PDB file of C-alpha atoms in Angstrom:
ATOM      1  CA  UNK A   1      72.217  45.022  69.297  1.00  0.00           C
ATOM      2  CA  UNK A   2      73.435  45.797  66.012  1.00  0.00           C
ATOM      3  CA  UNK A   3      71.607  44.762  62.593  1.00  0.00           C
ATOM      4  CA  UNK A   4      73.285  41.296  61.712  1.00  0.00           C
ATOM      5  CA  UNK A   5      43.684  61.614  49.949  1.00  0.00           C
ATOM      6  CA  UNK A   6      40.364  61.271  49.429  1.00  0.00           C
ATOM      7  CA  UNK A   7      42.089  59.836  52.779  1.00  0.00           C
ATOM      8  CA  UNK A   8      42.834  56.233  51.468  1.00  0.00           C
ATOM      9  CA  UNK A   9      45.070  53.802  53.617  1.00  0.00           C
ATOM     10  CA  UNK A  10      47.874  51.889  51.707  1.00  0.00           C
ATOM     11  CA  UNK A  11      47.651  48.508  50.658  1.00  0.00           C
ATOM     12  CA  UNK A  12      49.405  46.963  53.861  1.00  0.00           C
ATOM     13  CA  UNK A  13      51.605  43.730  53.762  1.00  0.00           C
ATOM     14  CA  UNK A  14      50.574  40.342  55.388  1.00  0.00           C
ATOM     15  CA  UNK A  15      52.565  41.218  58.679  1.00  0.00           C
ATOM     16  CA  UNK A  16      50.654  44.918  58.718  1.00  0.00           C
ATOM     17  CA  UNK A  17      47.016  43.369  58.212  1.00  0.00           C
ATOM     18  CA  UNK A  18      48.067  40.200  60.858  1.00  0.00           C
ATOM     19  CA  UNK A  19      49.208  43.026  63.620  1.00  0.00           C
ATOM     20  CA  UNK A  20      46.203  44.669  62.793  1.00  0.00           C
ATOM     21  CA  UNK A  21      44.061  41.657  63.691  1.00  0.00           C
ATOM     22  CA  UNK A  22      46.276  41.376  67.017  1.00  0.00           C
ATOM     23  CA  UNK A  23      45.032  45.021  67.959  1.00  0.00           C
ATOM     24  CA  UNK A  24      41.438  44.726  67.058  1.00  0.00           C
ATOM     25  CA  UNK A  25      41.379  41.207  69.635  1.00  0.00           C
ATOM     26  CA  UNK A  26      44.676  42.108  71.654  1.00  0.00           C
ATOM     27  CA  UNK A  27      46.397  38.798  73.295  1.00  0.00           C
ATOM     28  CA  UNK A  28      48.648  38.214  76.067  1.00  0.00           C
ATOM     29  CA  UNK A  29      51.376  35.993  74.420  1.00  0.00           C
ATOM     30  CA  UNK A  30      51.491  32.024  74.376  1.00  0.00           C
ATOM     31  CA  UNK A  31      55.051  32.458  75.642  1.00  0.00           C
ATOM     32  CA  UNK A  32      57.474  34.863  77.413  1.00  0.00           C
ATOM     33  CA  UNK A  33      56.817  38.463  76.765  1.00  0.00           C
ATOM     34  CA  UNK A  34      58.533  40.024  74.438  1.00  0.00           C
ATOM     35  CA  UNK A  35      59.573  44.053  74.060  1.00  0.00           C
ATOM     36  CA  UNK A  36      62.021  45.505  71.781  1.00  0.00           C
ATOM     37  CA  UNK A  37      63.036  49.070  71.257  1.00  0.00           C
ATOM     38  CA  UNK A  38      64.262  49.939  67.866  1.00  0.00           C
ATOM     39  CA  UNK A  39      65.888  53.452  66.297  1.00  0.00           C
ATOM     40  CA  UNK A  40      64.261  53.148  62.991  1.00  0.00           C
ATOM     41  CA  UNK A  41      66.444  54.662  60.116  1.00  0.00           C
ATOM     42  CA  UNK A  42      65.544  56.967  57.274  1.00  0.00           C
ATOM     43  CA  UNK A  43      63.814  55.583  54.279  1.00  0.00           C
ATOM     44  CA  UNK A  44      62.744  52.121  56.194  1.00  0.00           C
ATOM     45  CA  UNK A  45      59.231  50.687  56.302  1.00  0.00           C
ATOM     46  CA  UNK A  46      57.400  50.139  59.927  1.00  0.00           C
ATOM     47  CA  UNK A  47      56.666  46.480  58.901  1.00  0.00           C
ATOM     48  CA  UNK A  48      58.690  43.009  57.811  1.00  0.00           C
ATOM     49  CA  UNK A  49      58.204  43.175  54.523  1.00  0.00           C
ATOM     50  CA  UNK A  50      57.726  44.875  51.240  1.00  0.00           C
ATOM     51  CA  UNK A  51      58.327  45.495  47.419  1.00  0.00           C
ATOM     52  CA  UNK A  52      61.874  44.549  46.112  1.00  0.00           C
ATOM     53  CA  UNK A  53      64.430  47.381  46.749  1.00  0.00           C
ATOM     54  CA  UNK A  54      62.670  48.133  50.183  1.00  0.00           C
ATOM     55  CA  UNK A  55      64.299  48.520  53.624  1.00  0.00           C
ATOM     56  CA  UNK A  56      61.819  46.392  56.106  1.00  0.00           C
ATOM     57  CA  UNK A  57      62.344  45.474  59.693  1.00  0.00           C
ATOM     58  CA  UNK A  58      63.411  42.282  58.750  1.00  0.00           C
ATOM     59  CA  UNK A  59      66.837  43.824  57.741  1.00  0.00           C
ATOM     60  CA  UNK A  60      67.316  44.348  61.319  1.00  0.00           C
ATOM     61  CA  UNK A  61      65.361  42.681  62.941  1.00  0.00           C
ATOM     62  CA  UNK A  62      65.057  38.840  63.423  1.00  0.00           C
ATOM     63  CA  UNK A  63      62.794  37.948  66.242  1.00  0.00           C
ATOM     64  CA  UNK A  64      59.606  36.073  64.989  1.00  0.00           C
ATOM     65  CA  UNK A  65      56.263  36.529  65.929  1.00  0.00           C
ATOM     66  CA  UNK A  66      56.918  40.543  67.389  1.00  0.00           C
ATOM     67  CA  UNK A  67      54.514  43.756  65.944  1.00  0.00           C
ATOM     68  CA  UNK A  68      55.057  47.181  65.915  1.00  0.00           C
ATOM     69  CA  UNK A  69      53.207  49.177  68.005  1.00  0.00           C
ATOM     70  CA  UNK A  70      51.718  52.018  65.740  1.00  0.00           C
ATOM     71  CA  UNK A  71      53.905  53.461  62.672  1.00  0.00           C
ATOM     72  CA  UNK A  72      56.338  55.771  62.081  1.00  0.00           C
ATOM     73  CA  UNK A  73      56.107  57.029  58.045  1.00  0.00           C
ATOM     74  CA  UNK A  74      59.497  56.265  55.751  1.00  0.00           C
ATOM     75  CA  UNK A  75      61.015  59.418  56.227  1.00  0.00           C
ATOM     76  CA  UNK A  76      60.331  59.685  59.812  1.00  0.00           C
ATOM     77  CA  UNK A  77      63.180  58.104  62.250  1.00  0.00           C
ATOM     78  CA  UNK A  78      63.179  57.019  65.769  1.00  0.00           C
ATOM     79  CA  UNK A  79      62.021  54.915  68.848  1.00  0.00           C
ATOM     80  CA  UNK A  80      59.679  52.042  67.365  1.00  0.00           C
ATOM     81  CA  UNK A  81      58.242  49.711  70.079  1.00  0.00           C
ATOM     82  CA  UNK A  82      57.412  45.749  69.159  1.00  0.00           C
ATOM     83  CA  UNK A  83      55.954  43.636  71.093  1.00  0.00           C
ATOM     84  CA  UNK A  84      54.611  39.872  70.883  1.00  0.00           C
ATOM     85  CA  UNK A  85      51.740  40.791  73.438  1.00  0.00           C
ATOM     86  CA  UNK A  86      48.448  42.375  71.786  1.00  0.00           C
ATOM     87  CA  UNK A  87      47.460  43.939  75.026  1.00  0.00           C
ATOM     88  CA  UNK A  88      50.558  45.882  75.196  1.00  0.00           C
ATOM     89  CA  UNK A  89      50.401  46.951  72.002  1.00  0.00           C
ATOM     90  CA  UNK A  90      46.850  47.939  72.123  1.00  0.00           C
ATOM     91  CA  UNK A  91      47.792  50.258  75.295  1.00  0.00           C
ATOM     92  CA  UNK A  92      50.341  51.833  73.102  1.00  0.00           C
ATOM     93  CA  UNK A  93      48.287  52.457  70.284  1.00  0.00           C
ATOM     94  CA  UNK A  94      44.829  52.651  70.970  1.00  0.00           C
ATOM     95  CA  UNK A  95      43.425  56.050  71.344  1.00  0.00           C
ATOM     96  CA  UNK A  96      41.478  55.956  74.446  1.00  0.00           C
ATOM     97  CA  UNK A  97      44.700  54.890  75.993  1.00  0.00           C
ATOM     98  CA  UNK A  98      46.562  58.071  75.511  1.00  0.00           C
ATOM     99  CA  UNK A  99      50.055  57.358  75.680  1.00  0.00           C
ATOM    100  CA  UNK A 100      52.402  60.138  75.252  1.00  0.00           C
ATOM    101  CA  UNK A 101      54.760  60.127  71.945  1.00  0.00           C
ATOM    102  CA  UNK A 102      57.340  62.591  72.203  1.00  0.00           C
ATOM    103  CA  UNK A 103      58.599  63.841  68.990  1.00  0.00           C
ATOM    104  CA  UNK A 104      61.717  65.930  68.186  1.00  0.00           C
ATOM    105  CA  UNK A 105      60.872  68.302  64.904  1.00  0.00           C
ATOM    106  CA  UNK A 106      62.698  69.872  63.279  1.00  0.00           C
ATOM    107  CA  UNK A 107      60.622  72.737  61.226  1.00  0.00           C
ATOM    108  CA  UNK A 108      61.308  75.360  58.349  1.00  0.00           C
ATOM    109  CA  UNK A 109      61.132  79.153  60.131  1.00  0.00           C
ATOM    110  CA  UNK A 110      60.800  80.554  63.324  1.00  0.00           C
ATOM    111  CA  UNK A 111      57.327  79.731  65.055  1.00  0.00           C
ATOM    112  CA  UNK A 112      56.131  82.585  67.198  1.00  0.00           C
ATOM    113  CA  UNK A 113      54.547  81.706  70.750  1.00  0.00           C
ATOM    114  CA  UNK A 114      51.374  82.206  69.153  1.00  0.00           C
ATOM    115  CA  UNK A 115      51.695  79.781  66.578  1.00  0.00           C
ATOM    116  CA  UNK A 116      52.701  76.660  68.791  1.00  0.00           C
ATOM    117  CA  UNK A 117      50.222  77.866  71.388  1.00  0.00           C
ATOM    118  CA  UNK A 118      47.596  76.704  68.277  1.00  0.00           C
ATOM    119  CA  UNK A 119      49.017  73.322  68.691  1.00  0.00           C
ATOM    120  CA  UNK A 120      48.816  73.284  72.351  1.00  0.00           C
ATOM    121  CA  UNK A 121      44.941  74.078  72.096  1.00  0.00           C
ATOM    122  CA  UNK A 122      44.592  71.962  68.933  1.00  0.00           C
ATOM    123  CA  UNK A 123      43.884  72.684  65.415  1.00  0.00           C
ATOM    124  CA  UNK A 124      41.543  71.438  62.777  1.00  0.00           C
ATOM    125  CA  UNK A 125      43.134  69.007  60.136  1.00  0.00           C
ATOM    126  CA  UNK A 126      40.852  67.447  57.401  1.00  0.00           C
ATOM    127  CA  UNK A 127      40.352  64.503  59.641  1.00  0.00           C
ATOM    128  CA  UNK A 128      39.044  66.732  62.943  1.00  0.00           C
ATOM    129  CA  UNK A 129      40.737  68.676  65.984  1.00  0.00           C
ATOM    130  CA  UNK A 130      43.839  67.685  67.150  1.00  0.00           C
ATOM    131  CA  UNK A 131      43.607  66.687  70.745  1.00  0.00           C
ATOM    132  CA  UNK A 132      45.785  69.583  72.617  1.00  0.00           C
ATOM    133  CA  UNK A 133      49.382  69.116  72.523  1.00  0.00           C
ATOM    134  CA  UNK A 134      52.577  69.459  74.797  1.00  0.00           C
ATOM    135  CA  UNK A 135      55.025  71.860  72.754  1.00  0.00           C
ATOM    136  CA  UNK A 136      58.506  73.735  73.401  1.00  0.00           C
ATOM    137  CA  UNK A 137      60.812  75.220  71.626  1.00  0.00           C
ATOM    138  CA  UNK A 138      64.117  73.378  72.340  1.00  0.00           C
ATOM    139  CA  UNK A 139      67.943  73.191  71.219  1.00  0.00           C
ATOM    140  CA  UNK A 140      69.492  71.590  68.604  1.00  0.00           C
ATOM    141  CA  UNK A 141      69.347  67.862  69.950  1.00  0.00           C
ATOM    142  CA  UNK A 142      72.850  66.138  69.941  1.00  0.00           C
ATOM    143  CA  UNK A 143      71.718  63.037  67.683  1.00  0.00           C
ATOM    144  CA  UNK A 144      72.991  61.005  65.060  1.00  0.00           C
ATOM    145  CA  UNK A 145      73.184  62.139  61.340  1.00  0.00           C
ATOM    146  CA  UNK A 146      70.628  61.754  58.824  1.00  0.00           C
ATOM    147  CA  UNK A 147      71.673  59.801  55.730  1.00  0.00           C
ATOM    148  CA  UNK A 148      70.784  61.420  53.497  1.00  0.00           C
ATOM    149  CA  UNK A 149      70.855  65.058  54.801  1.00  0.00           C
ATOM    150  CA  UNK A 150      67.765  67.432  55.251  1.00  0.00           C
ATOM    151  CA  UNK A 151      67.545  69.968  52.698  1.00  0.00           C
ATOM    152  CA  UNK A 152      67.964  73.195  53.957  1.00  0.00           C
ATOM    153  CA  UNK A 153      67.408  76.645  52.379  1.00  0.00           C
ATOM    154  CA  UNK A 154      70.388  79.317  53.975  1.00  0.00           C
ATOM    155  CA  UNK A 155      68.422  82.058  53.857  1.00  0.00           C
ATOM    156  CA  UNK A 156      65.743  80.019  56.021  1.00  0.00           C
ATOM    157  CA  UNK A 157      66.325  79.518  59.625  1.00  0.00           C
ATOM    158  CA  UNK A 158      65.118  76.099  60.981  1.00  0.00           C
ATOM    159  CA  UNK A 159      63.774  75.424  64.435  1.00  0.00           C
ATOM    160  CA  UNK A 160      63.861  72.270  67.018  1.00  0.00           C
ATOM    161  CA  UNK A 161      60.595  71.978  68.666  1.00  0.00           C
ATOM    162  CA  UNK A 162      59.312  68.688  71.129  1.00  0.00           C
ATOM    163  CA  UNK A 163      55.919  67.902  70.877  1.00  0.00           C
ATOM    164  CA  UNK A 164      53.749  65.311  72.734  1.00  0.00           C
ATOM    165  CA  UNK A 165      50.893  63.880  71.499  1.00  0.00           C
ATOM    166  CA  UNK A 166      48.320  61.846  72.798  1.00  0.00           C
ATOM    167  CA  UNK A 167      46.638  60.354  69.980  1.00  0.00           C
ATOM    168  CA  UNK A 168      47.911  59.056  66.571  1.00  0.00           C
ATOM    169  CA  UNK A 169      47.203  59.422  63.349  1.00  0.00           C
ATOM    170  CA  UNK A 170      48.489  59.480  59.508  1.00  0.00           C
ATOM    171  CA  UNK A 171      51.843  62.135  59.025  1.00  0.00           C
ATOM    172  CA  UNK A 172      50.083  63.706  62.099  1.00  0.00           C
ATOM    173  CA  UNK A 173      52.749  65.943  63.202  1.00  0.00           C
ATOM    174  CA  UNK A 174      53.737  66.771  59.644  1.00  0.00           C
ATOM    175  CA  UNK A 175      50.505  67.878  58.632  1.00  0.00           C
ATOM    176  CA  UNK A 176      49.736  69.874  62.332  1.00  0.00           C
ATOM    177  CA  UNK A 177      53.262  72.022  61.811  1.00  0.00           C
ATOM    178  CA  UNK A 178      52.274  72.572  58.095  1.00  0.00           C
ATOM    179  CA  UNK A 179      49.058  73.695  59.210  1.00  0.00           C
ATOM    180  CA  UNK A 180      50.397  76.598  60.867  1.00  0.00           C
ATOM    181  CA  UNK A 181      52.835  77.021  58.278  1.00  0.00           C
ATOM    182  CA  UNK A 182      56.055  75.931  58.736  1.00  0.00           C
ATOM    183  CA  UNK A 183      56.924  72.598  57.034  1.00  0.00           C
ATOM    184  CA  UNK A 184      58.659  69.466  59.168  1.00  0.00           C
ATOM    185  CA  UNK A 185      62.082  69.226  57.756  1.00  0.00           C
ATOM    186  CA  UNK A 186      62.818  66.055  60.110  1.00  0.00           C
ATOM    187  CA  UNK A 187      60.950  64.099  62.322  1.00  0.00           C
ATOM    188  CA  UNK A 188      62.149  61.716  65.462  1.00  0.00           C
ATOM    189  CA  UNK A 189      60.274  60.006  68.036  1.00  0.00           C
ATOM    190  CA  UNK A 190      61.844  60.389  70.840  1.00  0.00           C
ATOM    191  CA  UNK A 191      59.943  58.795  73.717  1.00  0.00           C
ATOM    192  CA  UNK A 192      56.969  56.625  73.906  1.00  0.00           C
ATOM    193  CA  UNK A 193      55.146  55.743  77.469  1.00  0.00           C
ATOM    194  CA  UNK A 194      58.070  55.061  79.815  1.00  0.00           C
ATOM    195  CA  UNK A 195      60.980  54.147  76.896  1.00  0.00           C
ATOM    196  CA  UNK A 196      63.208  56.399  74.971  1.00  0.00           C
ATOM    197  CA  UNK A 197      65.441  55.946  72.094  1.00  0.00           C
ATOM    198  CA  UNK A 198      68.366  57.000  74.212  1.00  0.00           C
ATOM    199  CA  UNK A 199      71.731  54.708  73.725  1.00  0.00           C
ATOM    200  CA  UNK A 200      70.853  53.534  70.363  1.00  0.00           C
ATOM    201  CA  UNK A 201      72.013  54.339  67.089  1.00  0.00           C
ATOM    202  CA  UNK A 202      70.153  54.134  63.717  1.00  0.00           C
ATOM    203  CA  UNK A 203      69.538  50.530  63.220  1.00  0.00           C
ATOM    204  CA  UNK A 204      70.303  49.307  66.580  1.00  0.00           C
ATOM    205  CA  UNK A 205      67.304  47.623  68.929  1.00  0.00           C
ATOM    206  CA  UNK A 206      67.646  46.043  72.609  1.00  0.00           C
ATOM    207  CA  UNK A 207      64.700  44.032  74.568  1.00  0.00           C
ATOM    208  CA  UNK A 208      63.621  45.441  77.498  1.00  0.00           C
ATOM    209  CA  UNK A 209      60.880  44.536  80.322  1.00  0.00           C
ATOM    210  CA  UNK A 210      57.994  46.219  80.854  1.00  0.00           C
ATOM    211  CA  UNK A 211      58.613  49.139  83.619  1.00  0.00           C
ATOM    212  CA  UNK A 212      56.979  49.249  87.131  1.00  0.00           C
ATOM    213  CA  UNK A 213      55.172  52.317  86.641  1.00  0.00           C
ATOM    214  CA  UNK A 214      53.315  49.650  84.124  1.00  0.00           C
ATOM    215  CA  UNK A 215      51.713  51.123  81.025  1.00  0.00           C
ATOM    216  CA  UNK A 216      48.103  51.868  82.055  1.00  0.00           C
TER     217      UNK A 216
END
């Protein structure tokens, strides 16, 4: 449907700290489940509200009582999963779960085989190792445009690279890339568990059900 470091967390809203809660004592819901996908745009915050001038969920979103399920960052875009049922969302998210995330990244340069097989055996980011990741070099995807553009230097190639993670944490895939030196110029999530954000344009969500290969 269409809209109608020292490492210090941010001050988080009221519907941040209340899905918070909802993870740390995960609920099945009073009523009937609820699961949306959404493509999140550019430059809009993974929660319903925020300071004056900010894009929220709520400017797309209208369904009460729903949570994300983990973050993307502002300038990250892609599938975002809510859900009104704690248990779901503590599958998703928690880290002994180990959901896959696939991300589509677009980097700065031309990583050698050797540098993304660092990623596949994990590196060592101020917060710990990285738990080893799935990573390929891959083309340009056919997606929608960002708004506004990357910047891009000419006389630098850039490279589209999918990477699957297992765990989550803060600018994760930002900071792994950097760490082997070349810099995330965009960053979608393209698939989490079973879903995908195939079929939907910036801004747009659907509900779906949960799928029978059920997420374990």
């Amino acid at each position: 449907m269409k809209p109608n470091t020292p490492f210090r967390q941010p001050q988080r809203a009221n519907n941040e700290r209340r899905a918070s809660r909802k993870i740390s004592n995960p609920k099945r819901p009073r009523g009937p489940q609820k699961i949306i996908l959404f493509n999140k745009p550019f430059n809009v915050l993974t929660q319903f509200s925020g300071e004056p001038g900010d894009k929220t969920l709520a400017d797309y979103i209208s369904i009460k009582d729903i949570y994300p399920a983990g973050r993307l960052d502002k300038d990250s875009e892609g599938l975002l999963v809510l859900t009104n049922d704690g248990i779901l969302q503590a599958r998703l998210t928690q880290p002994q779960s180990k959901q896959p995330k696939t991300y589509w990244v677009q980097v700065e340069g031309v990583p050698s085989d050797d540098d993304l097989e660092q990623l596949r055996k994990g590196v060592t980011l101020k917060d710990g190792l990285t738990l080893p990741a799935d990573i390929e070099r891959m083309e340009q995807p056919v997606i929608w445009d960002r708004t506004p553009p990357i910047r891009e230097r000419k006389n630098i190639p850039a490279t589209w690279l999918a990477l699957t993670l297992r765990e989550g944490r803060n600018r994760q895939v930002r900071r792994m890339t950097a760490h082997i030196g070349f810099p995330t110029l965009r960053l979608i999530r393209y698939k989490m568990a079973d879903w995908t954000v195939d079929d939907l344009a910036p801004g747009e969500w659907r509900e779906v059900t949960l799928p029978n290969t059920q997420i374990r």
